[in-house]
Each structure stands twice: as C-alpha cells, then as structure tokens.
PDB file of C-alpha atoms in Angstrom:
ATOM      1  CA  MET H   1     -56.742 104.259  28.416  1.00  0.00           C
ATOM      2  CA  ALA H   2     -57.463 101.640  31.068  1.00  0.00           C
ATOM      3  CA  VAL H   3     -56.866  97.974  30.384  1.00  0.00           C
ATOM      4  CA  ARG H   4     -60.147  96.205  29.738  1.00  0.00           C
ATOM      5  CA  SER H   5     -61.123  93.040  31.530  1.00  0.00           C
ATOM      6  CA  TYR H   6     -61.890  89.829  29.642  1.00  0.00           C
ATOM      7  CA  PRO H   7     -64.910  90.532  27.393  1.00  0.00           C
ATOM      8  CA  SER H   8     -67.002  87.465  28.245  1.00  0.00           C
ATOM      9  CA  ASN H   9     -70.070  89.122  26.704  1.00  0.00           C
ATOM     10  CA  TRP H  10     -68.577  88.261  23.287  1.00  0.00           C
ATOM     11  CA  GLN H  11     -68.945  84.496  23.694  1.00  0.00           C
ATOM     12  CA  ARG H  12     -71.147  83.084  20.932  1.00  0.00           C
ATOM     13  CA  VAL H  13     -72.434  79.889  19.382  1.00  0.00           C
ATOM     14  CA  LEU H  14     -71.995  80.180  15.621  1.00  0.00           C
ATOM     15  CA  ILE H  15     -74.081  78.082  13.244  1.00  0.00           C
ATOM     16  CA  LEU H  16     -72.162  77.156  10.098  1.00  0.00           C
ATOM     17  CA  LYS H  17     -73.574  76.645   6.609  1.00  0.00           C
ATOM     18  CA  ASP H  18     -73.595  72.857   7.076  1.00  0.00           C
ATOM     19  CA  GLY H  19     -75.720  73.281  10.219  1.00  0.00           C
ATOM     20  CA  SER H  20     -72.909  72.424  12.629  1.00  0.00           C
ATOM     21  CA  ARG H  21     -72.169  74.643  15.608  1.00  0.00           C
ATOM     22  CA  VAL H  22     -68.936  76.046  16.934  1.00  0.00           C
ATOM     23  CA  PHE H  23     -68.264  78.011  20.078  1.00  0.00           C
ATOM     24  CA  ALA H  24     -66.508  81.342  19.623  1.00  0.00           C
ATOM     25  CA  ARG H  25     -65.059  83.451  22.396  1.00  0.00           C
ATOM     26  CA  PRO H  26     -62.334  86.025  22.936  1.00  0.00           C
ATOM     27  CA  ILE H  27     -58.870  84.528  23.212  1.00  0.00           C
ATOM     28  CA  ARG H  28     -57.272  84.171  26.653  1.00  0.00           C
ATOM     29  CA  PRO H  29     -53.635  83.865  27.734  1.00  0.00           C
ATOM     30  CA  ASP H  30     -54.245  80.251  28.785  1.00  0.00           C
ATOM     31  CA  ASP H  31     -55.084  79.426  25.138  1.00  0.00           C
ATOM     32  CA  ALA H  32     -51.356  79.421  24.329  1.00  0.00           C
ATOM     33  CA  PRO H  33     -51.018  75.591  24.161  1.00  0.00           C
ATOM     34  CA  LYS H  34     -54.149  75.317  22.002  1.00  0.00           C
ATOM     35  CA  ILE H  35     -52.943  78.052  19.634  1.00  0.00           C
ATOM     36  CA  LEU H  36     -49.601  76.283  19.305  1.00  0.00           C
ATOM     37  CA  SER H  37     -51.462  73.043  18.563  1.00  0.00           C
ATOM     38  CA  LEU H  38     -53.557  74.813  15.918  1.00  0.00           C
ATOM     39  CA  LEU H  39     -50.479  76.300  14.253  1.00  0.00           C
ATOM     40  CA  ARG H  40     -48.758  72.908  14.221  1.00  0.00           C
ATOM     41  CA  SER H  41     -51.831  71.235  12.698  1.00  0.00           C
ATOM     42  CA  VAL H  42     -52.307  73.716   9.842  1.00  0.00           C
ATOM     43  CA  SER H  43     -50.773  72.883   6.464  1.00  0.00           C
ATOM     44  CA  ARG H  44     -47.604  74.727   5.468  1.00  0.00           C
ATOM     45  CA  GLU H  45     -49.479  76.255   2.553  1.00  0.00           C
ATOM     46  CA  ASP H  46     -52.206  77.612   4.844  1.00  0.00           C
ATOM     47  CA  LEU H  47     -49.541  79.055   7.155  1.00  0.00           C
ATOM     48  CA  ARG H  48     -47.875  80.712   4.159  1.00  0.00           C
ATOM     49  CA  LEU H  49     -51.198  82.185   3.043  1.00  0.00           C
ATOM     50  CA  ARG H  50     -51.770  83.571   6.560  1.00  0.00           C
ATOM     51  CA  PHE H  51     -48.271  84.801   7.479  1.00  0.00           C
ATOM     52  CA  PHE H  52     -46.876  85.359   3.936  1.00  0.00           C
ATOM     53  CA  ASP H  53     -43.938  83.170   4.937  1.00  0.00           C
ATOM     54  CA  SER H  54     -43.162  79.508   5.507  1.00  0.00           C
ATOM     55  CA  ILE H  55     -42.974  79.436   9.283  1.00  0.00           C
ATOM     56  CA  LYS H  56     -41.786  76.125  10.707  1.00  0.00           C
ATOM     57  CA  GLU H  57     -41.188  76.918  14.376  1.00  0.00           C
ATOM     58  CA  PHE H  58     -43.220  79.061  16.733  1.00  0.00           C
ATOM     59  CA  SER H  59     -41.372  80.701  19.598  1.00  0.00           C
ATOM     60  CA  HIS H  60     -42.870  81.099  23.037  1.00  0.00           C
ATOM     61  CA  GLU H  61     -42.724  84.876  22.565  1.00  0.00           C
ATOM     62  CA  PHE H  62     -44.695  84.589  19.318  1.00  0.00           C
ATOM     63  CA  ILE H  63     -47.421  82.505  20.978  1.00  0.00           C
ATOM     64  CA  VAL H  64     -47.586  84.921  23.928  1.00  0.00           C
ATOM     65  CA  LYS H  65     -48.012  87.816  21.489  1.00  0.00           C
ATOM     66  CA  LEU H  66     -50.930  85.980  19.861  1.00  0.00           C
ATOM     67  CA  THR H  67     -52.707  85.137  23.121  1.00  0.00           C
ATOM     68  CA  GLN H  68     -52.075  88.069  25.472  1.00  0.00           C
ATOM     69  CA  LEU H  69     -54.048  91.023  24.172  1.00  0.00           C
ATOM     70  CA  ASP H  70     -54.881  94.486  25.350  1.00  0.00           C
ATOM     71  CA  TYR H  71     -58.616  94.221  24.660  1.00  0.00           C
ATOM     72  CA  SER H  72     -58.863  98.006  24.384  1.00  0.00           C
ATOM     73  CA  ARG H  73     -56.755  97.841  21.182  1.00  0.00           C
ATOM     74  CA  ALA H  74     -57.113  94.306  19.880  1.00  0.00           C
ATOM     75  CA  MET H  75     -59.422  91.321  19.755  1.00  0.00           C
ATOM     76  CA  ALA H  76     -59.040  87.723  18.711  1.00  0.00           C
ATOM     77  CA  PHE H  77     -61.861  85.214  18.650  1.00  0.00           C
ATOM     78  CA  VAL H  78     -61.109  81.509  18.838  1.00  0.00           C
ATOM     79  CA  ALA H  79     -63.540  78.872  17.609  1.00  0.00           C
ATOM     80  CA  SER H  80     -63.845  75.318  18.899  1.00  0.00           C
ATOM     81  CA  ASP H  81     -66.302  72.449  18.532  1.00  0.00           C
ATOM     82  CA  GLU H  82     -66.840  72.385  22.281  1.00  0.00           C
ATOM     83  CA  ALA H  83     -66.811  75.212  24.796  1.00  0.00           C
ATOM     84  CA  GLU H  84     -63.255  74.400  25.901  1.00  0.00           C
ATOM     85  CA  GLY H  85     -62.208  72.069  23.083  1.00  0.00           C
ATOM     86  CA  ASP H  86     -59.378  72.289  20.588  1.00  0.00           C
ATOM     87  CA  ILE H  87     -59.211  75.525  18.626  1.00  0.00           C
ATOM     88  CA  VAL H  88     -60.221  75.083  14.978  1.00  0.00           C
ATOM     89  CA  GLY H  89     -60.033  78.722  13.896  1.00  0.00           C
ATOM     90  CA  VAL H  90     -59.011  82.185  15.002  1.00  0.00           C
ATOM     91  CA  VAL H  91     -59.735  85.666  13.689  1.00  0.00           C
ATOM     92  CA  ARG H  92     -57.880  88.752  14.913  1.00  0.00           C
ATOM     93  CA  LEU H  93     -58.340  92.495  14.757  1.00  0.00           C
ATOM     94  CA  HIS H  94     -55.819  95.147  15.785  1.00  0.00           C
ATOM     95  CA  SER H  95     -56.933  98.769  15.744  1.00  0.00           C
ATOM     96  CA  ASP H  96     -54.675 101.667  14.923  1.00  0.00           C
ATOM     97  CA  SER H  97     -53.728 104.249  17.552  1.00  0.00           C
ATOM     98  CA  THR H  98     -56.676 106.473  16.610  1.00  0.00           C
ATOM     99  CA  ARG H  99     -59.119 103.542  16.948  1.00  0.00           C
ATOM    100  CA  GLU H 100     -60.626 104.449  13.568  1.00  0.00           C
ATOM    101  CA  THR H 101     -59.396 101.499  11.533  1.00  0.00           C
ATOM    102  CA  GLY H 102     -58.355  97.952  12.259  1.00  0.00           C
ATOM    103  CA  GLU H 103     -56.448  95.218  10.477  1.00  0.00           C
ATOM    104  CA  PHE H 104     -57.802  91.682  10.498  1.00  0.00           C
ATOM    105  CA  ALA H 105     -56.265  88.263   9.941  1.00  0.00           C
ATOM    106  CA  ILE H 106     -57.824  84.809  10.013  1.00  0.00           C
ATOM    107  CA  LEU H 107     -56.566  81.233  10.202  1.00  0.00           C
ATOM    108  CA  LEU H 108     -58.581  78.020  10.103  1.00  0.00           C
ATOM    109  CA  LYS H 109     -57.533  74.464  10.751  1.00  0.00           C
ATOM    110  CA  SER H 110     -56.902  73.118   7.251  1.00  0.00           C
ATOM    111  CA  ASP H 111     -59.507  70.345   7.485  1.00  0.00           C
ATOM    112  CA  ARG H 112     -62.194  72.835   8.594  1.00  0.00           C
ATOM    113  CA  LYS H 113     -62.147  74.958   5.462  1.00  0.00           C
ATOM    114  CA  GLY H 114     -65.180  75.056   3.177  1.00  0.00           C
ATOM    115  CA  ARG H 115     -67.806  74.662   5.913  1.00  0.00           C
ATOM    116  CA  GLY H 116     -68.565  78.318   6.586  1.00  0.00           C
ATOM    117  CA  LEU H 117     -66.288  78.720   9.606  1.00  0.00           C
ATOM    118  CA  GLY H 118     -64.256  81.500   7.996  1.00  0.00           C
ATOM    119  CA  TRP H 119     -67.429  83.310   6.969  1.00  0.00           C
ATOM    120  CA  ALA H 120     -68.883  83.075  10.488  1.00  0.00           C
ATOM    121  CA  LEU H 121     -65.662  84.300  12.123  1.00  0.00           C
ATOM    122  CA  MET H 122     -65.373  87.199   9.677  1.00  0.00           C
ATOM    123  CA  GLN H 123     -68.963  88.232  10.402  1.00  0.00           C
ATOM    124  CA  LEU H 124     -68.178  88.116  14.122  1.00  0.00           C
ATOM    125  CA  ILE H 125     -65.066  90.292  13.819  1.00  0.00           C
ATOM    126  CA  ILE H 126     -66.979  92.773  11.619  1.00  0.00           C
ATOM    127  CA  GLU H 127     -69.746  92.930  14.241  1.00  0.00           C
ATOM    128  CA  TYR H 128     -67.119  93.498  16.931  1.00  0.00           C
ATOM    129  CA  ALA H 129     -65.371  96.251  14.917  1.00  0.00           C
ATOM    130  CA  ARG H 130     -68.685  98.046  14.409  1.00  0.00           C
ATOM    131  CA  SER H 131     -69.480  97.818  18.124  1.00  0.00           C
ATOM    132  CA  GLU H 132     -66.107  99.421  18.872  1.00  0.00           C
ATOM    133  CA  GLY H 133     -66.886 102.340  16.569  1.00  0.00           C
ATOM    134  CA  LEU H 134     -64.201 101.590  13.992  1.00  0.00           C
ATOM    135  CA  LYS H 135     -64.805 103.270  10.639  1.00  0.00           C
ATOM    136  CA  SER H 136     -63.190 100.530   8.570  1.00  0.00           C
ATOM    137  CA  ILE H 137     -61.272  97.281   8.694  1.00  0.00           C
ATOM    138  CA  SER H 138     -58.678  96.049   6.248  1.00  0.00           C
ATOM    139  CA  GLY H 139     -56.377  93.176   5.518  1.00  0.00           C
ATOM    140  CA  GLN H 140     -53.833  91.890   3.048  1.00  0.00           C
ATOM    141  CA  ILE H 141     -54.338  88.702   1.056  1.00  0.00           C
ATOM    142  CA  LEU H 142     -51.972  86.898  -1.293  1.00  0.00           C
ATOM    143  CA  HIS H 143     -53.238  86.878  -4.885  1.00  0.00           C
ATOM    144  CA  GLU H 144     -53.464  83.073  -5.004  1.00  0.00           C
ATOM    145  CA  ASN H 145     -55.771  82.940  -1.973  1.00  0.00           C
ATOM    146  CA  SER H 146     -58.867  83.064  -4.184  1.00  0.00           C
ATOM    147  CA  VAL H 147     -61.204  81.607  -1.549  1.00  0.00           C
ATOM    148  CA  MET H 148     -60.377  84.405   0.905  1.00  0.00           C
ATOM    149  CA  LEU H 149     -60.560  87.070  -1.805  1.00  0.00           C
ATOM    150  CA  ASN H 150     -63.982  85.809  -2.925  1.00  0.00           C
ATOM    151  CA  MET H 151     -65.249  85.708   0.661  1.00  0.00           C
ATOM    152  CA  CYS H 152     -64.114  89.292   1.240  1.00  0.00           C
ATOM    153  CA  ARG H 153     -65.873  90.417  -1.951  1.00  0.00           C
ATOM    154  CA  GLU H 154     -69.077  88.657  -0.829  1.00  0.00           C
ATOM    155  CA  LEU H 155     -68.818  90.381   2.566  1.00  0.00           C
ATOM    156  CA  GLY H 156     -68.643  93.768   0.814  1.00  0.00           C
ATOM    157  CA  PHE H 157     -64.912  94.453   1.014  1.00  0.00           C
ATOM    158  CA  GLU H 158     -63.279  96.596  -1.642  1.00  0.00           C
ATOM    159  CA  VAL H 159     -60.455  94.566  -3.200  1.00  0.00           C
ATOM    160  CA  LYS H 160     -57.456  96.273  -4.835  1.00  0.00           C
ATOM    161  CA  VAL H 161     -54.000  95.153  -5.907  1.00  0.00           C
ATOM    162  CA  ASP H 162     -51.307  96.571  -3.612  1.00  0.00           C
ATOM    163  CA  PRO H 163     -49.394  98.991  -5.879  1.00  0.00           C
ATOM    164  CA  MET H 164     -46.119  98.213  -4.083  1.00  0.00           C
ATOM    165  CA  GLU H 165     -46.490  94.413  -4.078  1.00  0.00           C
ATOM    166  CA  LEU H 166     -48.426  93.080  -7.046  1.00  0.00           C
ATOM    167  CA  ASP H 167     -48.869  89.610  -5.531  1.00  0.00           C
ATOM    168  CA  ILE H 168     -50.826  91.073  -2.593  1.00  0.00           C
ATOM    169  CA  TYR H 169     -54.369  92.413  -2.528  1.00  0.00           C
ATOM    170  CA  ASP H 170     -55.457  95.071  -0.058  1.00  0.00           C
ATOM    171  CA  VAL H 171     -59.036  94.562   1.093  1.00  0.00           C
ATOM    172  CA  SER H 172     -61.040  97.117   3.052  1.00  0.00           C
ATOM    173  CA  LEU H 173     -64.562  97.369   4.393  1.00  0.00           C
ATOM    174  CA  ALA H 174     -66.198 100.659   5.366  1.00  0.00           C
ATOM    175  CA  LEU H 175     -68.207 100.174   8.558  1.00  0.00           C
ATOM    176  CA  THR H 176     -70.037 103.501   8.563  1.00  0.00           C
ATOM    177  CA  GLY H 177     -72.327 105.268   6.145  1.00  0.00           C
TER     178      GLY H 177
END
C-alpha cells in the first residue's frame, strides 16, 4: 500500500457545546514540540487515565511515534484554539492490518475538559473511521474514568468489563449496519 500524503481535506472547525470553536486537523511531524507541551501540561491523573501508567518523562522517540504517522493505517487529529496555536486535545485511531477495525485513544488538556471538546473529537474520529470503511472502532478505558465511559455510552459504544483485567472496560462501536 502506498504512503498517503497529508490529508488536508480533514481540517475542520469544531463548535463545542459552550459555543466556542476549535480548529482540528490531522497531526503533522512538526507538531512534536506542541505535543510534548500538551503532555507536560496535562495532570498526572489525566496521563494515567490515558496511558494506564504514571508517565513522567517523554522520550524523543515516543513523541516521534505520536506525530509521524502512516496515514494509510493511522490518523490523529489535533485541536487548537487557533489554526496554528497550542494543541489542547488529540484523538488517535490505529487500524488493524486488515483495515476492518481500529483502536482509538484521546487526551485533552486538563483545563479543557467538560466543554464538549472530547465529544467533538470523538465524533470526528468516528466520521473518519466510517469514511475509511472500518467496520468498528474500540478502546480501553479504566473503570474510574466515568466521564469517558459515559461519553462512549452516549455515542453508542458497547461497554463491557475486560474479563482479563477487571479494572478496564472494553468499549466498541459498530460502524456498519
């Protein structure tokens, strides 16, 4: 499969529930410093809820992995208040080798939670997954992350306890049928 060029057609202005606007666009390699800044600005608890671990340092290799994507297999949308401003949220999707399912993850700047940013980014990644022909998307959420679990339920995700790890919920959304 050929490497896809930057998908500029996925740039959007998202209107949040409080009426504010954010700019969303596919991530680029030159977003590395802004992603590092986002990760450093997020509370330790929010990092733990996202990565299931208390990460304190972020290696260059880790940041590169987050910002340099093969758009034919993965997508990440970054959100900012201005077209090229600081990143306040990011949602990611990685498809499996068959391109039938994808796994998502989302992280918001801690002071931006509760305004509808997560909802808007999740709707965008669902729209993207559908456009790519994926049959479903899924994710894993810690049991104490009730806000994320409730949002997934409201978006139509099926929510089940992971039988191997009882403190983790598996969420999945069928995109066809």
